[in-house]
Coordinates of C-alpha atoms (C1' of nucleotides) in Angstrom, one line a residue:
Chain A
X201 CA 6.2 20.8 -20.7
X202 CA 7.8 19.3 -17.9
X203 CA 9.2 16.0 -18.1
X204 CA 9.3 13.9 -15.0
X205 CA 12.4 14.1 -12.4
X206 CA 15.2 12.0 -13.3
X207 CA 15.0 10.3 -10.2
X208 CA 11.8 8.5 -11.5
X209 CA 12.7 7.8 -14.7
X210 CA 14.2 4.2 -15.4
X211 CA 14.7 3.4 -19.3
X212 CA 13.9 -0.2 -20.1
X213 CA 14.7 0.0 -24.0
X214 CA 17.5 2.2 -24.7
X215 CA 16.8 3.0 -28.4
X216 CA 16.8 6.3 -29.7
X217 CA 13.6 8.2 -29.7
X218 CA 12.2 6.8 -33.7
X219 CA 12.0 10.4 -35.0
X220 CA 9.2 9.0 -37.9
X221 CA 7.0 7.6 -35.2
X222 CA 3.7 8.7 -35.8
X223 CA 2.4 9.4 -32.0
X224 CA 3.6 9.2 -28.7
X225 CA 2.2 6.2 -26.7
X226 CA 1.9 6.4 -23.0
X227 CA 0.9 2.1 -21.7
X228 CA -1.3 3.4 -19.0
X229 CA -1.1 0.2 -16.5
X230 CA -0.6 1.2 -12.5
X231 CA -1.4 5.1 -12.3
X232 CA -4.9 4.8 -14.2
X233 CA -5.7 8.7 -13.8
X234 CA -5.6 11.5 -16.2
X235 CA -4.3 13.8 -13.6
X236 CA -1.3 14.0 -11.0
X237 CA 0.5 11.9 -12.9
X238 CA 3.9 11.8 -13.7
X239 CA 3.8 9.0 -16.2
X240 CA 1.1 10.9 -18.6
X241 CA 3.2 14.4 -18.1
X242 CA 6.5 12.6 -19.1
X243 CA 4.5 11.3 -22.0
X244 CA 3.0 15.1 -22.7
X245 CA 6.4 16.0 -22.7
X246 CA 7.6 13.3 -25.5
X247 CA 5.0 14.4 -27.7
X248 CA 5.2 18.2 -27.2
X249 CA 8.7 18.0 -27.7
X250 CA 8.4 15.8 -31.0
X251 CA 5.5 17.8 -32.4
X252 CA 3.6 14.3 -32.9
X253 CA 0.2 13.7 -30.8
X254 CA -0.6 11.2 -27.7
X255 CA -2.1 7.9 -27.9
X256 CA -2.7 6.7 -24.5
X257 CA -3.5 2.5 -24.2
X258 CA -5.2 1.5 -21.2
X259 CA -5.4 -2.6 -21.0
X260 CA -6.9 -5.0 -18.7
X261 CA -6.2 -8.6 -19.1
X262 CA -8.2 -11.8 -18.2
X263 CA -5.1 -13.4 -17.1
X264 CA -3.9 -11.9 -14.0
X265 CA -4.2 -14.0 -11.1
X266 CA -7.3 -12.9 -8.6
X267 CA -9.0 -11.4 -11.5
X268 CA -12.6 -11.3 -10.7
X269 CA -15.5 -9.4 -11.4
X270 CA -14.5 -7.3 -8.2
X271 CA -11.2 -5.4 -9.6
X272 CA -12.6 -5.7 -13.9
X273 CA -15.3 -3.4 -12.6
X274 CA -13.2 -1.5 -10.1
X275 CA -10.7 -1.0 -13.3
X276 CA -13.3 -0.7 -15.9
X277 CA -15.3 2.2 -13.9
X278 CA -12.3 4.1 -14.5
X279 CA -11.7 3.7 -17.7
X280 CA -15.2 5.4 -18.2
X281 CA -14.2 8.4 -16.5
X282 CA -10.8 8.4 -18.6
X283 CA -12.8 7.9 -21.8
X284 CA -15.0 11.0 -20.8
X285 CA -12.0 13.1 -19.3
X286 CA -9.6 12.9 -22.5
X287 CA -12.6 13.4 -25.3
X288 CA -12.6 16.9 -24.4
X289 CA -8.8 16.7 -25.1
X290 CA -6.6 16.3 -28.0
X291 CA -5.5 12.8 -26.8
X292 CA -6.6 9.9 -28.1
X293 CA -7.8 7.1 -25.7
X294 CA -7.7 3.6 -26.1
X295 CA -9.3 1.4 -23.7
X296 CA -9.0 -2.3 -24.0
X297 CA -10.4 -5.5 -22.1
X298 CA -9.1 -8.9 -23.5
X299 CA -12.3 -10.5 -24.2
X300 CA -10.6 -14.1 -23.8
X301 CA -7.3 -14.9 -22.3
X302 CA -4.5 -14.1 -24.6
X303 CA -6.6 -12.3 -26.9
X304 CA -4.8 -8.7 -25.8
X305 CA -1.1 -10.2 -27.3
X306 CA 0.3 -8.2 -29.4
X307 CA -1.7 -5.1 -29.2
X308 CA 1.2 -3.2 -27.3
X309 CA 4.0 -4.2 -29.9
X310 CA 1.8 -3.2 -32.9
X311 CA 1.3 0.4 -31.4
X312 CA 4.7 0.4 -30.2
X313 CA 6.1 -0.3 -33.7
X314 CA 4.6 3.0 -34.7
X315 CA 5.4 4.9 -31.6
X316 CA 8.6 7.3 -31.4
X317 CA 8.9 6.7 -28.0
X318 CA 6.7 4.3 -24.9
X319 CA 6.2 6.0 -21.7
X320 CA 4.6 3.7 -18.9
X321 CA 4.3 3.2 -14.8
X322 CA 7.0 1.6 -13.2
X323 CA 5.5 0.1 -9.9
X324 CA 7.0 -2.8 -7.9
X325 CA 5.0 -6.3 -6.5
X326 CA 2.5 -8.2 -7.8
X327 CA 2.8 -8.8 -11.5
X328 CA 4.4 -5.6 -12.7
X329 CA 7.7 -6.3 -12.6
X330 CA 7.2 -9.2 -15.0
X331 CA 5.1 -7.2 -17.2
X332 CA 7.6 -4.6 -17.7
X333 CA 10.5 -7.2 -18.3
X334 CA 8.6 -8.8 -20.7
X335 CA 7.7 -5.8 -22.6
X336 CA 11.0 -4.7 -22.5
X337 CA 12.4 -7.5 -24.0
X338 CA 9.9 -8.0 -27.0
X339 CA 10.0 -3.7 -27.7
X340 CA 12.2 -2.4 -30.1
X341 CA 11.3 1.0 -29.6
X342 CA 12.6 3.1 -26.8
X343 CA 10.5 2.6 -23.3
X344 CA 10.7 4.7 -20.6
X345 CA 9.3 3.6 -17.4
X346 CA 8.0 6.3 -14.8
X347 CA 7.8 5.9 -10.8
X348 CA 4.5 8.1 -10.5
X349 CA 3.4 6.4 -7.2
X350 CA 4.5 8.3 -4.5
X351 CA 5.1 11.6 -3.2
X352 CA 8.8 10.8 -2.9
X353 CA 10.3 8.8 -5.8
X354 CA 11.2 4.8 -4.6
X355 CA 15.1 6.1 -5.1
X356 CA 14.4 9.0 -3.2
X357 CA 17.1 7.7 -0.5
X358 CA 20.5 6.1 -1.4
X359 CA 19.8 3.2 1.0
X360 CA 17.1 1.4 2.0
X361 CA 15.5 1.5 5.5
X362 CA 14.3 -1.5 7.3
X363 CA 11.9 0.3 10.3
X364 CA 9.4 3.4 10.0
X365 CA 11.6 5.0 12.8
X366 CA 14.7 5.4 10.3
X367 CA 12.3 5.9 7.0
X368 CA 10.6 8.7 8.9
X369 CA 13.6 10.6 9.7
X370 CA 14.6 10.5 6.4
X371 CA 11.3 11.6 4.9
X372 CA 11.0 14.3 7.4
X373 CA 15.1 16.0 6.7
X374 CA 14.1 15.9 2.9
X375 CA 10.7 17.4 3.5
X376 CA 12.8 20.4 5.4
X377 CA 15.5 20.5 3.1
X378 CA 14.4 19.9 -0.4
X379 CA 10.7 18.8 -0.6
X380 CA 9.8 17.0 -3.7
X381 CA 8.3 18.1 -6.6
X382 CA 4.4 17.4 -7.2
X383 CA 3.1 16.6 -10.6
X384 CA 1.0 19.1 -12.2
X385 CA -2.2 18.7 -11.7
X386 CA -3.3 18.7 -15.1
X387 CA -0.2 17.7 -17.4
X388 CA -2.2 18.8 -20.8
X389 CA -3.0 22.1 -19.0
X390 CA -0.9 24.3 -21.6
X391 CA 0.4 21.6 -23.7
X392 CA 0.1 22.3 -27.5
X393 CA -0.4 18.5 -28.4
X394 CA -1.5 18.0 -32.3
X395 CA -4.9 15.9 -32.9
X396 CA -4.5 12.5 -33.4
X397 CA -4.5 11.9 -37.1
X398 CA -2.5 8.7 -37.7
X399 CA -4.9 5.7 -39.2
X400 CA -4.8 2.8 -36.6
X401 CA -7.9 0.9 -38.0
X402 CA -6.0 -1.8 -38.7
X403 CA -4.9 -2.2 -34.8
X404 CA -8.2 -1.0 -33.6
X405 CA -10.0 -3.6 -35.4
X406 CA -8.2 -6.3 -34.2
X407 CA -8.0 -4.7 -30.6
X408 CA -11.5 -2.9 -30.5
X409 CA -12.0 0.3 -27.8
X410 CA -13.6 -1.6 -24.5
X411 CA -17.2 -0.2 -24.1
X412 CA -17.3 0.5 -20.1
X413 CA -21.1 1.1 -20.0
X414 CA -21.7 -2.5 -21.8
X415 CA -19.3 -4.2 -19.6
X416 CA -20.3 -3.0 -16.5
X417 CA -23.9 -3.7 -17.3
X418 CA -23.8 -7.5 -17.4
X419 CA -21.0 -7.6 -20.1
X420 CA -18.4 -9.1 -17.5
X421 CA -20.6 -12.7 -16.8
X422 CA -19.2 -13.1 -20.7
X423 CA -15.4 -12.9 -19.3
X424 CA -13.2 -15.5 -18.2
X425 CA -12.9 -14.8 -14.8
X426 CA -13.6 -15.3 -11.4
X427 CA -17.2 -14.5 -11.0
X428 CA -17.9 -15.5 -7.2
X429 CA -16.1 -12.6 -5.9
X430 CA -18.6 -10.0 -6.6
X431 CA -18.6 -6.5 -7.2
X432 CA -18.6 -3.6 -4.6
X433 CA -21.0 -1.4 -5.4
X434 CA -20.7 0.7 -2.7
X435 CA -17.0 1.8 -3.6
X436 CA -17.2 2.3 -7.3
X437 CA -13.7 2.4 -8.8
X438 CA -12.5 5.6 -10.7
X439 CA -10.3 9.1 -10.7
X440 CA -14.1 10.5 -10.3
X441 CA -14.8 9.1 -7.3
X442 CA -11.5 9.1 -6.1
X443 CA -11.1 13.0 -6.1
X444 CA -14.7 13.0 -4.2
X445 CA -13.7 10.3 -1.3
X446 CA -10.4 12.4 -1.0
X447 CA -12.5 16.1 -0.7
X448 CA -14.7 14.3 1.3
X449 CA -11.9 13.5 3.6
X450 CA -10.7 16.8 4.0
X451 CA -14.0 18.3 4.5
X452 CA -15.0 16.1 6.9
X453 CA -12.9 13.8 8.0
X454 CA -9.3 14.6 8.8
X455 CA -10.2 16.9 11.9
X456 CA -11.1 13.6 13.8
X457 CA -8.6 11.5 12.0
X458 CA -7.2 10.6 15.6
X459 CA -10.0 9.0 16.1
X460 CA -9.6 6.8 13.1
X461 CA -9.0 3.5 15.2
X462 CA -12.3 3.0 16.1
X463 CA -14.2 1.2 13.5
X464 CA -17.8 3.4 15.0
X465 CA -16.0 6.4 14.3
X466 CA -15.7 6.1 10.2
X467 CA -13.2 8.8 10.0
X468 CA -10.4 6.6 8.0
X469 CA -9.8 8.3 4.3
X470 CA -10.8 4.4 2.9
X471 CA -8.8 5.7 -0.4
X472 CA -6.5 2.6 -0.6
X473 CA -8.6 0.5 -3.4
X474 CA -8.4 4.0 -5.5
X475 CA -4.5 4.4 -5.1
X476 CA -3.8 0.6 -5.5
X477 CA -5.4 1.1 -9.0
X478 CA -4.0 4.5 -9.4
X479 CA -7.0 6.3 -9.7
X480 CA -5.8 9.0 -7.7
X481 CA -2.1 9.4 -6.8
X482 CA 0.1 9.2 -3.4
X483 CA 1.8 12.5 -4.1
X484 CA -1.9 13.8 -5.0
X485 CA -3.2 12.7 -1.8
X486 CA -0.1 14.3 0.2
X487 CA 0.0 17.4 -1.4
X488 CA -3.9 17.7 -0.8
X489 CA -3.1 17.3 3.0
X490 CA 0.0 19.4 2.9
X491 CA -1.8 22.4 1.2
X492 CA -4.9 22.8 2.6
X493 CA -2.5 22.7 6.0
X494 CA -0.3 25.6 5.3
X495 CA 2.8 23.3 5.3
X496 CA 6.3 25.0 4.8
X497 CA 9.8 23.3 5.2
X498 CA 10.4 26.0 8.1
X499 CA 7.4 25.1 10.1
X500 CA 8.5 21.8 10.2
X501 CA 10.4 21.1 13.8
X502 CA 14.1 19.4 13.8
X503 CA 13.9 18.4 17.4
X504 CA 10.3 16.1 16.3
X505 CA 12.1 14.1 13.7
X506 CA 11.9 10.4 13.3
X507 CA 8.7 11.0 16.0
X508 CA 5.4 10.4 15.0
X509 CA 3.5 13.5 15.8
X510 CA 5.3 17.2 15.8
X511 CA 7.6 17.0 13.4
X512 CA 5.2 18.9 10.4
X513 CA 4.1 21.3 12.0
X514 CA 0.2 20.6 11.2
X515 CA -2.6 19.3 13.0
X516 CA -2.6 16.0 14.6
X517 CA -4.9 14.4 12.3
X518 CA -3.1 15.9 9.6
X519 CA 0.1 14.5 11.1
X520 CA -1.5 10.8 11.6
X521 CA -2.5 11.0 8.0
X522 CA 0.9 11.5 6.7
X523 CA 2.1 8.8 8.6
X524 CA -0.3 6.1 6.8
X525 CA 0.2 7.7 3.4
X526 CA 3.7 8.5 3.4
X527 CA 5.4 6.8 6.0
X528 CA 3.8 3.2 6.1
X529 CA 2.6 3.4 2.1
X530 CA 5.9 4.5 1.0
X531 CA 8.4 2.2 3.4
X532 CA 5.9 -0.4 1.5
X533 CA 7.1 0.5 -1.7
X534 CA 10.6 1.5 -1.2
X535 CA 10.8 -2.6 0.3
X536 CA 8.9 -4.0 -2.9
X537 CA 11.5 -1.9 -5.2
X538 CA 14.6 -2.8 -3.8
X539 CA 13.6 -6.4 -2.7
X540 CA 11.8 -7.4 -5.4
X541 CA 12.6 -11.0 -4.6
X542 CA 12.0 -10.9 -1.1
X543 CA 9.1 -8.1 -0.1
X544 CA 6.4 -10.6 -0.9
X545 CA 8.0 -13.5 0.9
X546 CA 8.3 -15.7 3.9
X547 CA 11.6 -16.0 3.4
X548 CA 11.8 -12.0 3.4
X549 CA 10.5 -11.3 6.8
X550 CA 13.5 -10.4 9.3
X551 CA 15.8 -13.1 10.7
X552 CA 14.5 -12.7 14.4
X553 CA 11.0 -13.5 13.5
X554 CA 11.3 -16.2 11.2
X555 CA 13.7 -17.6 14.4
X556 CA 11.2 -17.4 17.0
X557 CA 8.3 -18.7 14.6
X558 CA 10.3 -21.5 14.0
X559 CA 11.1 -22.6 17.2
X560 CA 7.1 -22.4 17.9
X561 CA 6.5 -24.2 14.7
X562 CA 5.6 -27.3 16.6
X563 CA 3.3 -25.8 19.2
X564 CA 0.1 -26.9 19.4
X565 CA -3.0 -24.9 17.9
X566 CA -6.2 -25.5 19.5
X567 CA -8.0 -25.0 16.4
X568 CA -7.1 -25.6 12.8
X569 CA -9.2 -23.8 10.3
X570 CA -9.1 -24.6 7.0
X571 CA -8.5 -21.8 3.9
X572 CA -12.3 -22.4 2.9
X573 CA -13.8 -22.3 6.4
X574 CA -11.6 -18.7 6.9
X575 CA -12.7 -17.4 3.6
X576 CA -16.7 -18.0 4.5
X577 CA -16.0 -16.6 7.8
X578 CA -16.4 -19.6 10.1
X579 CA -14.2 -19.3 12.7
X580 CA -15.1 -18.9 16.7
X581 CA -14.1 -15.6 16.6
X582 CA -16.5 -13.0 16.4
X583 CA -14.4 -9.9 15.7
X584 CA -12.6 -12.1 13.1
X585 CA -15.7 -13.0 11.5
X586 CA -16.8 -9.9 11.5
X587 CA -13.6 -8.6 9.7
X588 CA -13.4 -11.3 7.2
X589 CA -17.5 -10.7 5.8
X590 CA -16.4 -6.7 5.9
X591 CA -13.9 -8.1 3.6
X592 CA -16.2 -10.5 1.7
X593 CA -19.1 -7.8 1.3
X594 CA -16.8 -4.4 0.9
X595 CA -13.4 -5.4 -0.5
X596 CA -12.0 -4.1 2.4
X597 CA -11.2 -4.1 6.6
X598 CA -11.4 -1.2 9.1
X599 CA -7.4 -0.8 9.6
X600 CA -6.9 -1.2 13.1
X601 CA -9.0 -4.5 13.1
X602 CA -7.2 -5.7 9.7
X603 CA -3.9 -5.8 12.2
X604 CA -5.9 -8.2 14.3
X605 CA -7.4 -10.0 11.6
X606 CA -3.7 -11.1 10.2
X607 CA -2.5 -12.2 13.9
X608 CA -5.2 -14.3 14.7
X609 CA -4.6 -16.5 11.3
X610 CA -1.1 -17.8 12.8
X611 CA -3.0 -19.7 15.6
X612 CA -5.4 -21.4 13.5
X613 CA -2.5 -22.6 10.5
X614 CA -0.4 -25.7 10.5
X615 CA 3.0 -23.4 10.0
X616 CA 3.7 -19.7 9.9
X617 CA 4.4 -20.4 6.1
X618 CA 0.7 -21.7 5.8
X619 CA -0.3 -18.1 7.8
X620 CA 1.8 -16.4 5.4
X621 CA 0.2 -17.6 2.1
X622 CA -3.5 -18.0 3.3
X623 CA -3.1 -14.3 4.4
X624 CA -2.0 -13.2 0.9
X625 CA -4.4 -15.5 -0.9
X626 CA -7.7 -14.3 0.9
X627 CA -6.0 -10.6 0.9
X628 CA -5.1 -10.7 -2.8
X629 CA -8.7 -12.6 -3.3
X630 CA -11.2 -10.2 -1.9
X631 CA -9.4 -6.6 -1.0
X632 CA -9.9 -4.1 -3.5
X633 CA -6.5 -2.7 -2.2
X634 CA -5.1 -6.5 -2.1
X635 CA -1.5 -7.3 -4.4
X636 CA -0.3 -3.8 -3.4
X637 CA 3.3 -3.2 -1.9
X638 CA 1.1 -1.5 0.7
X639 CA -0.9 -4.6 1.3
X640 CA 2.0 -6.8 1.6
X641 CA 3.9 -4.5 4.1
X642 CA 0.4 -4.9 6.0
X643 CA 0.4 -8.7 5.7
X644 CA 4.5 -8.7 6.5
X645 CA 3.9 -6.4 9.7
X646 CA 1.8 -8.8 10.8
X647 CA 4.6 -11.7 10.9
X648 CA 7.3 -9.0 12.4
X649 CA 8.6 -6.9 9.6
X650 CA 9.2 -3.0 10.6
X651 CA 8.5 -4.3 14.1
X652 CA 10.3 -5.7 17.3
X653 CA 10.3 -8.5 19.5
X654 CA 8.1 -8.7 22.1
X655 CA 7.9 -10.7 25.5
X656 CA 7.2 -12.7 26.9
X657 CA 7.1 -15.1 24.8
X658 CA 4.2 -17.1 23.6
X659 CA 3.0 -20.2 22.1
X660 CA 3.3 -20.3 18.7
X661 CA 3.7 -16.2 18.6
X662 CA 6.8 -16.3 19.9
X663 CA 8.3 -12.9 20.5
X664 CA 5.9 -11.6 17.3
X665 CA 3.4 -9.0 18.7
X666 CA 0.6 -10.8 20.1
X667 CA -2.8 -9.2 19.7
X668 CA -5.9 -10.6 21.4
X669 CA -9.6 -10.1 20.1
X670 CA -10.5 -9.3 24.0
X671 CA -8.4 -6.3 24.2
X672 CA -9.4 -5.0 20.8
X673 CA -13.4 -5.6 22.4
X674 CA -12.3 -3.8 25.5
X675 CA -10.1 -0.5 23.4
X676 CA -11.8 -0.1 20.7
X677 CA -15.3 1.6 19.9
X678 CA -17.1 -0.8 17.2
X679 CA -20.4 -2.0 18.7
X680 CA -21.8 -0.5 15.3
X681 CA -19.6 -2.3 13.1
X682 CA -20.2 -5.3 15.1
X683 CA -23.5 -5.4 14.5
X684 CA -23.1 -4.5 10.9
X685 CA -21.0 -7.3 10.6
X686 CA -21.5 -9.9 13.1
X687 CA -23.5 -12.8 12.6
Chain B
dA204 C1' -6.1 3.7 35.8
dT205 C1' -1.2 3.3 35.4
dC206 C1' 3.2 1.1 35.3
dG207 C1' 6.9 -1.6 34.4
dG208 C1' 8.7 -5.4 32.3
dC209 C1' 8.8 -8.2 28.4
dT210 C1' 13.3 -8.2 23.7
dC211 C1' 15.9 -7.1 19.2
dG212 C1' 18.6 -4.8 16.2
dC213 C1' 19.5 0.0 13.5
dG214 C1' 21.4 4.3 13.0
dC215 C1' 23.8 7.6 15.1
dA216 C1' 26.7 10.2 18.6
dA217 C1' 31.1 8.7 20.7
Chain C
dT142 C1' 31.3 0.3 21.3
dG143 C1' 27.2 2.2 23.5
dC144 C1' 22.8 3.9 23.7
dG145 C1' 18.3 5.3 22.6
dC146 C1' 14.1 4.0 20.8
dG147 C1' 10.5 2.1 18.4
dA148 C1' 2.3 1.4 14.5
dA149 C1' -2.1 1.0 17.3
dG150 C1' 1.0 -4.9 22.5
dC151 C1' -0.3 -8.1 26.9
dC152 C1' -0.3 -8.9 31.7
dG153 C1' 0.0 -8.9 36.4
dA154 C1' 1.2 -5.3 40.1
dT155 C1' 0.1 -1.3 42.4

DNA sequence: ATCGGCTCGCGCAA
DNA sequence: TGCGCGAAGCCGAT
């Protein structure tokens, strides 16, 4: 079976594969789906090569920051899908939801001890780098991490790019000269895996398989997580729902995607929550668009490389969507990967942005709101309040309005650093796609990253690109949206 | 309604 | 070394 490409692999524990191991262990922590997954594909490759069964461990602990009913329910709905999917395969699937803080400690090590090799997902940002570093320091078993988040590996280019224009040009050149290999849709297709026969009852007695149905039917209340951030029932998690939404987007929305900035048109893909939890993959989504549109490298237009449209030789809607799912999303992943210490910090913003914000830090603020007032959508700006209410209720904000949502907070906080911290807090607490490299990318864009200086210099904002609710209201068709989320 | 000015710095051509 | 150019900006002049 096909392994993941070398450019997507990193060896975290460089021990030889344990030949008397009983199974290959896939530690599913970020790409939580059974198809279109380089990580799972790589684990299947090992299992076939060594002639041993495959065990998939999908854990969810309750100690991660911002853990709440909202995110737990989303992940657990995915566990239900994955359980049903693997039930019809030789793979042994073990979902584990920690009942109390620390209860899951030791589970990975106990299984890894008996495995030939452990394969997992490589994700930058948030808790993942620490999680992997800790695993690497504890395990003796060979540990390989697979970068399976995007259509391009995070190591695709030998340099980092700090502007979309330059990153976009590199992407266009790559797809024209040597398009990246997609993951196999079903990594188990044609795989001759032995049935799982290891006796792991000592381990599953101590760390029993989660019952997703019971957890979703009231069981979350027993967990030590934030119950004030509620489940978003209109957006259930899971690979099944993700695939349904991807198909709906292709069938019904892509043609009109150029109208995406108008909230009332409702043609955005809305896929970011599922992308964040790995219920659908970046490569899966990008190739679905490319295949549907008959992409061929020889149809690309080199004279349009680096430009926002025209380079791919596809429909306007498709090109606009590839901008989102490849250029902007993967630029953020690349930044997080190359700048792990800085990509989610105020101090990681470009020098010109920090300088101009610093020069205006003492400018008078007309209103200062508390974090609670912002969280409860109690400002004097009706569009901002509506955006915040959409975030509270639906766990998302319409993508154009989300920029305005970020920009306005700068005027209402004591310092640009406080603005940054509060945006991160609100976004990570409530947004289903929060805590994602792409989400940090959005917040940082609000404060100048990937952008340039704009005149004229304004109070508080300095040369940071300025946006106003009044212009937004004038330019966008958002009456229906406002009615829905307004006071 | 459309247009220019505002402003910075990267990557590439020269 | 100079030049072109840029996620969805805003505002005032025409």
